[in-house]
Coordinates of C-alpha atoms in Angstrom, one line a residue:
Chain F
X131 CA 65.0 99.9 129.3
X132 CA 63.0 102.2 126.9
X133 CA 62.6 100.9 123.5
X134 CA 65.3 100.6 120.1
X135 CA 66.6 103.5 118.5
X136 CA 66.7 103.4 114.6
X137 CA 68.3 100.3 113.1
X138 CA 71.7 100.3 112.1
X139 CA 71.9 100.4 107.9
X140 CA 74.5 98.1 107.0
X141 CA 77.7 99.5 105.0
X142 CA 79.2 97.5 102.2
X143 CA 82.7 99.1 103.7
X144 CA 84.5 96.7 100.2
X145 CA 81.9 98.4 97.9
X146 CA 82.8 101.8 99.6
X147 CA 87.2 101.4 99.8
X148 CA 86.3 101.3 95.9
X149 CA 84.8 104.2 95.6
X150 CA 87.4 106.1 97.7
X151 CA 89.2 108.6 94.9
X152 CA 93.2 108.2 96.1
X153 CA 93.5 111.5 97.9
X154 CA 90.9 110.5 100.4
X155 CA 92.1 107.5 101.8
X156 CA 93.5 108.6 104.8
X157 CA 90.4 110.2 105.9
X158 CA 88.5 107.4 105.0
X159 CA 90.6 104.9 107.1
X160 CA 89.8 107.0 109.8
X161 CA 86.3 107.0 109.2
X162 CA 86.4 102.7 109.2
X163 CA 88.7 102.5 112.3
X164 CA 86.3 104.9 114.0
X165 CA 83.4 103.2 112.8
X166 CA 84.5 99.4 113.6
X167 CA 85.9 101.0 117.2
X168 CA 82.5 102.0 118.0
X169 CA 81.0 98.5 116.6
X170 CA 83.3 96.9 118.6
X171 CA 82.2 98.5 122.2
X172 CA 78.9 98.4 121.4
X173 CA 79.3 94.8 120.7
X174 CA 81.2 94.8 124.2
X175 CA 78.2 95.7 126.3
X176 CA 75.6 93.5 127.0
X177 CA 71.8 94.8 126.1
X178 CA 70.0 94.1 129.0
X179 CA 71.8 94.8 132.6
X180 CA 72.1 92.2 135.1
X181 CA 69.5 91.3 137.0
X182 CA 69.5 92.0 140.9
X183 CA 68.1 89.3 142.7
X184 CA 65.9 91.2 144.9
X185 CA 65.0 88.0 147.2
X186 CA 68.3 87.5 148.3
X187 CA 68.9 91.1 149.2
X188 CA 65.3 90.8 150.9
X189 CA 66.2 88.1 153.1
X190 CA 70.2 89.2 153.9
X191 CA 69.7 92.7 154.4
X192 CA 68.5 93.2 158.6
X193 CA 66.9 97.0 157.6
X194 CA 63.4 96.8 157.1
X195 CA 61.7 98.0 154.7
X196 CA 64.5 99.1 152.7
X197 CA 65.0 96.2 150.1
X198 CA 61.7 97.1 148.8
X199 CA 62.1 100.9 149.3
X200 CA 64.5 100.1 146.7
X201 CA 63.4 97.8 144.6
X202 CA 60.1 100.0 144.1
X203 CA 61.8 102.9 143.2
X204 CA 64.6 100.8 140.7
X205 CA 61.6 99.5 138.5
X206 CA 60.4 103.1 138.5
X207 CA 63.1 104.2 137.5
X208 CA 63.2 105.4 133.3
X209 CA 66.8 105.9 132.2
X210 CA 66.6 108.8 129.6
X211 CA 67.9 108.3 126.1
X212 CA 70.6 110.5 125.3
X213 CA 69.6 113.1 122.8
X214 CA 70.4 113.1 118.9
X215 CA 72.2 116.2 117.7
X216 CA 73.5 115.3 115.3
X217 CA 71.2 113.5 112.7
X218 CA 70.1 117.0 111.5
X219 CA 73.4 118.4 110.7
X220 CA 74.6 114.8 109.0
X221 CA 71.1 115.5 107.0
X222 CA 72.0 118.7 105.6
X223 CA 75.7 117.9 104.9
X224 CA 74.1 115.1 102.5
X225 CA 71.9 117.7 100.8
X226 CA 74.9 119.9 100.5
X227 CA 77.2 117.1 99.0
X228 CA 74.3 116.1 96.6
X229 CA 74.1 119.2 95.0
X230 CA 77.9 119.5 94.9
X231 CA 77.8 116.2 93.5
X232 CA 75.0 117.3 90.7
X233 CA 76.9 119.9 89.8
X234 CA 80.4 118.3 89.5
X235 CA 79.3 115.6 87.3
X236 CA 76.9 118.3 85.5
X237 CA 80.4 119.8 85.1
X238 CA 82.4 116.4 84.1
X239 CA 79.8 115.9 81.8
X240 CA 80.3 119.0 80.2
X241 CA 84.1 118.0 80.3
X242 CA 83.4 114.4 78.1
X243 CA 81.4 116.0 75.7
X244 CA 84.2 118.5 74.9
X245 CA 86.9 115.6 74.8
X246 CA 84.4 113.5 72.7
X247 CA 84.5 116.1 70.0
X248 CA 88.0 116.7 69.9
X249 CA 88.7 112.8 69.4
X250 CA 86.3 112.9 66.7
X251 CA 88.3 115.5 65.2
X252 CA 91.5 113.2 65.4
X253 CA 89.7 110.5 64.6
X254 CA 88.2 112.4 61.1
X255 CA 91.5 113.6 60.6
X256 CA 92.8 113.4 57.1
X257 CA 96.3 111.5 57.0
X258 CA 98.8 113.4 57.3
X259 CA 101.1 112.2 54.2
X260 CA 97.3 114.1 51.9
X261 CA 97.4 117.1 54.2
X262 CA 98.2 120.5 52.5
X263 CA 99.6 123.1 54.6
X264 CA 96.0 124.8 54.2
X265 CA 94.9 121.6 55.5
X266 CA 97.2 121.6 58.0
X267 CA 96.0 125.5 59.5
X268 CA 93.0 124.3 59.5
X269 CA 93.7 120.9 61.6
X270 CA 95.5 123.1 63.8
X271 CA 95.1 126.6 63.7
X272 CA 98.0 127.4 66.1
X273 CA 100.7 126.3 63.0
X274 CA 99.2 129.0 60.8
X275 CA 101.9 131.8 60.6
X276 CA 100.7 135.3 60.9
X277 CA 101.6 137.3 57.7
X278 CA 100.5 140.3 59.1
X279 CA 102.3 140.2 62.1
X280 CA 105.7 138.5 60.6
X281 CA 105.7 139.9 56.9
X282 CA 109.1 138.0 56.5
X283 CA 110.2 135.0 55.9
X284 CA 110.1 133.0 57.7
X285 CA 106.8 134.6 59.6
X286 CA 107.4 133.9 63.2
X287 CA 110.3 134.5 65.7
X288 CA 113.5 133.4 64.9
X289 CA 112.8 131.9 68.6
X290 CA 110.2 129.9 67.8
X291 CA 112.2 128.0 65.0
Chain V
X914 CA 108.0 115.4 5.1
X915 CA 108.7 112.9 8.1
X916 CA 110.2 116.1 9.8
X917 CA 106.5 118.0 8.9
X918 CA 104.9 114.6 10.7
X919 CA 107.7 115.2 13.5
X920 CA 106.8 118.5 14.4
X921 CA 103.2 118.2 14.0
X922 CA 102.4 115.8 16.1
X923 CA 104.8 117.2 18.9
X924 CA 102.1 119.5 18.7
X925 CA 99.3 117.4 18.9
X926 CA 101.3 116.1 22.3
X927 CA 101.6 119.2 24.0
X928 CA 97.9 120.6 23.6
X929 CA 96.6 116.9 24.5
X930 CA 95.7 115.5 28.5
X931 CA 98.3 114.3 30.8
X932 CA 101.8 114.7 30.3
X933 CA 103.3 114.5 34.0
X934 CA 102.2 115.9 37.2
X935 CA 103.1 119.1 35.7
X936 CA 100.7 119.1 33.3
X937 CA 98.0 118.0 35.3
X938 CA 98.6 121.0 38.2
X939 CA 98.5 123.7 35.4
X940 CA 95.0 122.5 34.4
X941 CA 93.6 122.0 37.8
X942 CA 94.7 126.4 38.2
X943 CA 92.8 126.7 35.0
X944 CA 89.7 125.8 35.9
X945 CA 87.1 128.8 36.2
X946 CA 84.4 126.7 37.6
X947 CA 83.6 127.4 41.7
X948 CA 83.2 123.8 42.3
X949 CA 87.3 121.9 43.7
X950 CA 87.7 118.6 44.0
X951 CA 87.7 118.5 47.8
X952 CA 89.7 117.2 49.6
X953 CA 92.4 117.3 47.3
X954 CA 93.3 114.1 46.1
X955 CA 96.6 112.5 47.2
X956 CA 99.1 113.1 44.8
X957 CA 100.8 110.5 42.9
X958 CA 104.0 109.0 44.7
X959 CA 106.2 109.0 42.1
X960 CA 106.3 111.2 38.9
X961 CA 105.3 110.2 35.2
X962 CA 107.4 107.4 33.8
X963 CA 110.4 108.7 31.0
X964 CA 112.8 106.9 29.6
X965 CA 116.2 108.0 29.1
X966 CA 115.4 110.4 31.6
X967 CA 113.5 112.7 29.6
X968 CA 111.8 111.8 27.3
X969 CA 107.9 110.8 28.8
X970 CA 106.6 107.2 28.0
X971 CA 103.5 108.4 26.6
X972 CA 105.3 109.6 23.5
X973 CA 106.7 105.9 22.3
X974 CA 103.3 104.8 23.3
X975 CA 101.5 106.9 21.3
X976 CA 103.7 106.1 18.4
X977 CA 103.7 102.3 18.9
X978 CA 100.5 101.6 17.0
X979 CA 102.0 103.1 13.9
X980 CA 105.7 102.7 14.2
X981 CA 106.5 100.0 16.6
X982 CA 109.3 99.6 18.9
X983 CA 112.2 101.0 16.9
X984 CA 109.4 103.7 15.8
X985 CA 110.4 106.8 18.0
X986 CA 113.9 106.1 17.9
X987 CA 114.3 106.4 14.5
X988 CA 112.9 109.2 14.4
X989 CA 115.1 110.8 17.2
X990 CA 117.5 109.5 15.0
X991 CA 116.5 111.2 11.7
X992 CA 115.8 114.5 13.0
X993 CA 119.2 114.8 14.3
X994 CA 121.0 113.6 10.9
X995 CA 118.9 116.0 9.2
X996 CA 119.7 118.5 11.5
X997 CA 123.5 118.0 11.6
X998 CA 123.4 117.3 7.4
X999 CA 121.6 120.7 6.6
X1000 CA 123.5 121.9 9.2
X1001 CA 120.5 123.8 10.8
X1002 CA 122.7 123.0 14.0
X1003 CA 126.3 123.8 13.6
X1004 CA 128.7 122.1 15.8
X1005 CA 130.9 124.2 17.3
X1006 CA 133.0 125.0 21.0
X1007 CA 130.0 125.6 22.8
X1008 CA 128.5 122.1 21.7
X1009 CA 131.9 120.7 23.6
X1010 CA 131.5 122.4 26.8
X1011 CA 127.4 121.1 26.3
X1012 CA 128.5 117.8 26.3
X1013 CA 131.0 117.8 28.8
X1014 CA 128.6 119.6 31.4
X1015 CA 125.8 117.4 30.2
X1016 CA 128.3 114.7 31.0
X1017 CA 129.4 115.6 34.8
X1018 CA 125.9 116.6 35.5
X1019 CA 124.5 113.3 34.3
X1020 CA 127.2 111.0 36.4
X1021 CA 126.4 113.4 39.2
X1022 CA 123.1 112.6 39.4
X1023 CA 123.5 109.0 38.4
X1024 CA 126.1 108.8 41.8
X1025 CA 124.5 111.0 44.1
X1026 CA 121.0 111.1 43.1
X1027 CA 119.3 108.6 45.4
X1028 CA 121.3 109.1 48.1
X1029 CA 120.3 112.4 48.3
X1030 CA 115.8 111.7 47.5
X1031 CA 116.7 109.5 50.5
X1032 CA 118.1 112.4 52.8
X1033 CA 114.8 114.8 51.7
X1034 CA 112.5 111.9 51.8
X1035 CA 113.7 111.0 55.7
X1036 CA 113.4 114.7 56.3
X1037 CA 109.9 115.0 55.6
X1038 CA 109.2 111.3 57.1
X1039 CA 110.6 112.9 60.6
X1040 CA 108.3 115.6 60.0
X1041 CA 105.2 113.6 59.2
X1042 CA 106.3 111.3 62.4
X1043 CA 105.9 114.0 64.6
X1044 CA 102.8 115.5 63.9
X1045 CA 101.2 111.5 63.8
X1046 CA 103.3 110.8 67.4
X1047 CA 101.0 114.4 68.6
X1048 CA 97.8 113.0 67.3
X1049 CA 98.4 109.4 69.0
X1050 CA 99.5 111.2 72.3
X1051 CA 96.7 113.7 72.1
X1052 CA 94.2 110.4 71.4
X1053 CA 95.5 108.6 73.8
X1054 CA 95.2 111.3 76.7
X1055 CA 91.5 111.9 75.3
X1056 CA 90.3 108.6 75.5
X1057 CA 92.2 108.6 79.1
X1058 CA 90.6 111.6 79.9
X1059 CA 87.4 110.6 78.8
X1060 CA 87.9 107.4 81.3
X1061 CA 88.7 109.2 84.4
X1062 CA 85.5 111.1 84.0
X1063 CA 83.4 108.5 83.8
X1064 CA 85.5 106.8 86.8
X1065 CA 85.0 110.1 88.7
X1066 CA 81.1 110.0 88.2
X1067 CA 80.9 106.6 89.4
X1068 CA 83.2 107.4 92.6
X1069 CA 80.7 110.7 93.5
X1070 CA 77.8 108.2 92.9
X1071 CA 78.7 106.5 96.0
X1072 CA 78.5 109.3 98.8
X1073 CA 75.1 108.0 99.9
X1074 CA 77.5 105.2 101.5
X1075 CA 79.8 108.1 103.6
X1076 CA 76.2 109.5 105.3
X1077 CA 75.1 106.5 106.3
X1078 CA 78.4 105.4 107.4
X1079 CA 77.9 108.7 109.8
X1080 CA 74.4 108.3 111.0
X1081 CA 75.3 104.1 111.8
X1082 CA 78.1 106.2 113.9
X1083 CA 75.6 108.1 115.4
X1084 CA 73.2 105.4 116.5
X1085 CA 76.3 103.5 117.5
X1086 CA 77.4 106.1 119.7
X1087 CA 73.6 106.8 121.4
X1088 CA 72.7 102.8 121.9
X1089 CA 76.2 102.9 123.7
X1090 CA 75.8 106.1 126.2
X1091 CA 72.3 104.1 126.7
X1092 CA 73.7 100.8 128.0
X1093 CA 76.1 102.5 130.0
X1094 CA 74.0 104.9 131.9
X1095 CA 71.5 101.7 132.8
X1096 CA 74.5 99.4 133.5
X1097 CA 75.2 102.5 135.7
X1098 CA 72.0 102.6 137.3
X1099 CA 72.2 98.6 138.2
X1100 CA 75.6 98.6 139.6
X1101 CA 74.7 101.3 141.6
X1102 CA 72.1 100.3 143.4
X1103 CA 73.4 97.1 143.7
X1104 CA 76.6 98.5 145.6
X1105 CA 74.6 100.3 147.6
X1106 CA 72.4 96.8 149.0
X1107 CA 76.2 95.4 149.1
X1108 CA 77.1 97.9 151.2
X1109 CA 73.9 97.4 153.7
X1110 CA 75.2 93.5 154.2
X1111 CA 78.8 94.4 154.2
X1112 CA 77.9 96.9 157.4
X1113 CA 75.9 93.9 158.6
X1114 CA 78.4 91.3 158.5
X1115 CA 80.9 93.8 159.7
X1116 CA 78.6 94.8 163.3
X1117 CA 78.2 91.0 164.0
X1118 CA 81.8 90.4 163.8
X1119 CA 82.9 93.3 165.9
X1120 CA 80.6 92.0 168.5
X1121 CA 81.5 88.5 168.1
X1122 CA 84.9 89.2 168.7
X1123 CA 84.0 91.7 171.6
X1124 CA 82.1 89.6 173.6
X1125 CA 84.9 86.5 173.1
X1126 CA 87.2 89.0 174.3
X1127 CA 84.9 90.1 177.7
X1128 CA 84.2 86.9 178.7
X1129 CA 87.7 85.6 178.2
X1130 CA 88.5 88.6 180.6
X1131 CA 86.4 88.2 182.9
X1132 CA 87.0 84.4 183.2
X1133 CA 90.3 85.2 183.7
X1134 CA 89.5 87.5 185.9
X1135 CA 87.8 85.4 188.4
X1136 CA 90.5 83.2 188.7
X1137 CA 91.6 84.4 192.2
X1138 CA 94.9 83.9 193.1
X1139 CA 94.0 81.6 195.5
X1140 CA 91.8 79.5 193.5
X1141 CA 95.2 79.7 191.1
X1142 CA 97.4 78.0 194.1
X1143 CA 94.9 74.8 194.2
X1144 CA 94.6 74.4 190.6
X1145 CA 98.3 74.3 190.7
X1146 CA 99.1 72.2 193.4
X1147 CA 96.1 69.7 192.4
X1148 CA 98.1 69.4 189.0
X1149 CA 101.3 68.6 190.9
X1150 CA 99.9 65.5 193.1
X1151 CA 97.3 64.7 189.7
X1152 CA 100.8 64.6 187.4
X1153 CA 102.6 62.5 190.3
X1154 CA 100.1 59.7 190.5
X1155 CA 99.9 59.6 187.0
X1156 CA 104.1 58.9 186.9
X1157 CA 103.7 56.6 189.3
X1158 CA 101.2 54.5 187.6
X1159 CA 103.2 55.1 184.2
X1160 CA 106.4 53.7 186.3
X1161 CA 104.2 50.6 187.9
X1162 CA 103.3 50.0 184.1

């Protein structure tokens, strides 16, 4: 009886199974069967009640006076609206999972850069078949052998052969 | 005098530029300059060319213009006459066991020669295999890595769906509880005026069949016994004169 609440936003739920990373699928069928379970009893009940068709009840009720006892008091009647709780909490979960979100792909960012430079370094790599062994320490530093550690040939644990 | 010539410009040949790889290596640690030629330029694949396994090609070439084809031969030729003639070298046992170990050595490496370059050749091609499968795997998983990333990004850029996913829930959830308390209030109230007419209906009923039931009583009642006699007998003579006109019929 009292007016709309906010409008519903409409969820591309295609656009947002793409998004879903693998490990939170579960949780996110959940979240869809929840969400079209609700659609779907919402969808169940009418908007408007039915009517009550106060001139019948006038005429077949014998008590006088008490058809419009009622009927006064029904369109004075104001249902309440039940009371949001939670739309302040699901507002600060989204400003927690947006700066968790800045700072992970601050982080993956950080993550590309570092694999862009090593791939350049492949990729600037002289071939191996015109690589020295000096050349080849400093490609990769961990084949150097360590003279000082392992004066004898040949320079590294017999292990490690 | 050819042998002066000879010797001379054996000379010339050894102070002059390339002979061989070897050559060229000694000079390269010679230099005193800072500046290297870097990165160090690939080394040739295969070594100078010599001909009777030796002797380098640069030394017919260089006596081709004067001499010809037959040039440095005949002087290989000469200068081991001359040396056998003036017997500046003496044959003797040790030239025997020369030549026969010059001899086995040669067929040796004639044989097993390229069998064996092959063998250190496929040992360093394993090596060099190796190292080039770790740089393929390592671009591979970079350019892989590099991918997810970017995948990753794209999949956090998307939460704004999840929230309002939740608050639709929300809203769902309220407009519901709202119908269902006024779909309440309406069935309620229209029980209760139900109710009222059902209680009506029900009172008429009750006395309806009440009063049926009193009056049938009391009719019944009246009926004296007396009264029940006549009625009785009046039926007899009424039924008797009614089978008598059936039987005159």
């Amino acid at each position: 009886m009292a007016g709309r609440r906010a409008a519903l936003r409409a969820v591309d739920w295609v656009a947002f199974a793409e998004r879903v990373p693998p490990n939170q699928r579960t949780i996110f069928n959940n979240l869809k069967t929840r969400s079209d379970a609700l659609a779907a009893k919402l969808a169940s009940l009418p908007e408007k009640p039915v009517a009550i068709d106060w001139s019948y009840y006038r005429s077949a009720v014998a008590k006088a006076g008490m058809v419009e006892d009622f009927e006064k008091k029904f369109s004075a009647l104001k249902v309440p609206e039940p009371v949001d709780t939670q739309s302040t909490l699901i507002g600060s979960q989204e400003a927690e999972a947006n700066t968790l979100a800045a700072t992970y792909i601050e982080g993956s960012k950080a993550r590309i850069a570092q694999y862009q430079k090593q791939l350049e370094k492949f990729q600037n790599m002289i071939p191996f078949d015109q690589m020295t062994i000096e050349d080849l320490n400093d490609t990769f530093p961990e084949t150097k052998l360590d003279k000082q550690k392992h004066p004898y040939w040949p320079n590294k644990p017999i292990a490690d052969l | 005098m050819l042998s002066r010539t000879a010797l001379l410009s054996a000379n010339a040949l050894k102070s002059k530029g390339p002979l061989g790889a070897g050559l060229v290596q000694a000079s390269h640690s010679l230099h005193t300059s800072a500046q290297s030629l870097a990165p160090v330029p690939p080394l040739p694949e295969k070594g100078g060319k010599v001909r009777h396994g030796i002797i380098p090609e640069e030394f017919f070439q260089l006596l081709y213009p004067k001499t010809g084809v037959t040039g440095p031969y005949m002087l290989g030729t000469g200068l081991l006459v001359y040396l056998l003639s003036k017997e500046l070298y003496i044959v003797n046992h040790e030239t025997m066991s020369a030549a026969s170990i010059g001899a086995v050595i040669i067929y040796g490496i004639k044989k097993f020669g390229p069998s064996v370059a092959a063998f250190a050749d496929k040992l360093n091609e394993e090596k060099v295999a190796k190292a080039q499968e770790v740089k393929d795997l390592a671009l591979t998983s970079l350019t892989q890595a590099i991918e997810e990333e970017k995948k990753q990004q794209w999949r956090a850029e998307g939460r704004s769906m999840l929230f309002d996913a939740k608050r639709n829930n929300v809203a769902m959830l309220l407009e519901t509880n709202f119908r269902e308390r006024i779909h309440m209030v309406t069935n309620e109230v229209k029980k209760r005026l139900d109710y009222q007419i059902a209680l009506q209906n029900l009172h008429r009923q009750m006395e309806q069949e009440h009063m049926i039931n009193w009056v049938e009583k009391s009719v019944i009642g009246s009926i004296t016994p007396q009264q029940e006699k006549e009625s009785i007998a009046k039926c007899i003579s009424d039924l008797k004169a009614l089978a008598k006109a059936k039987a005159t019929v």
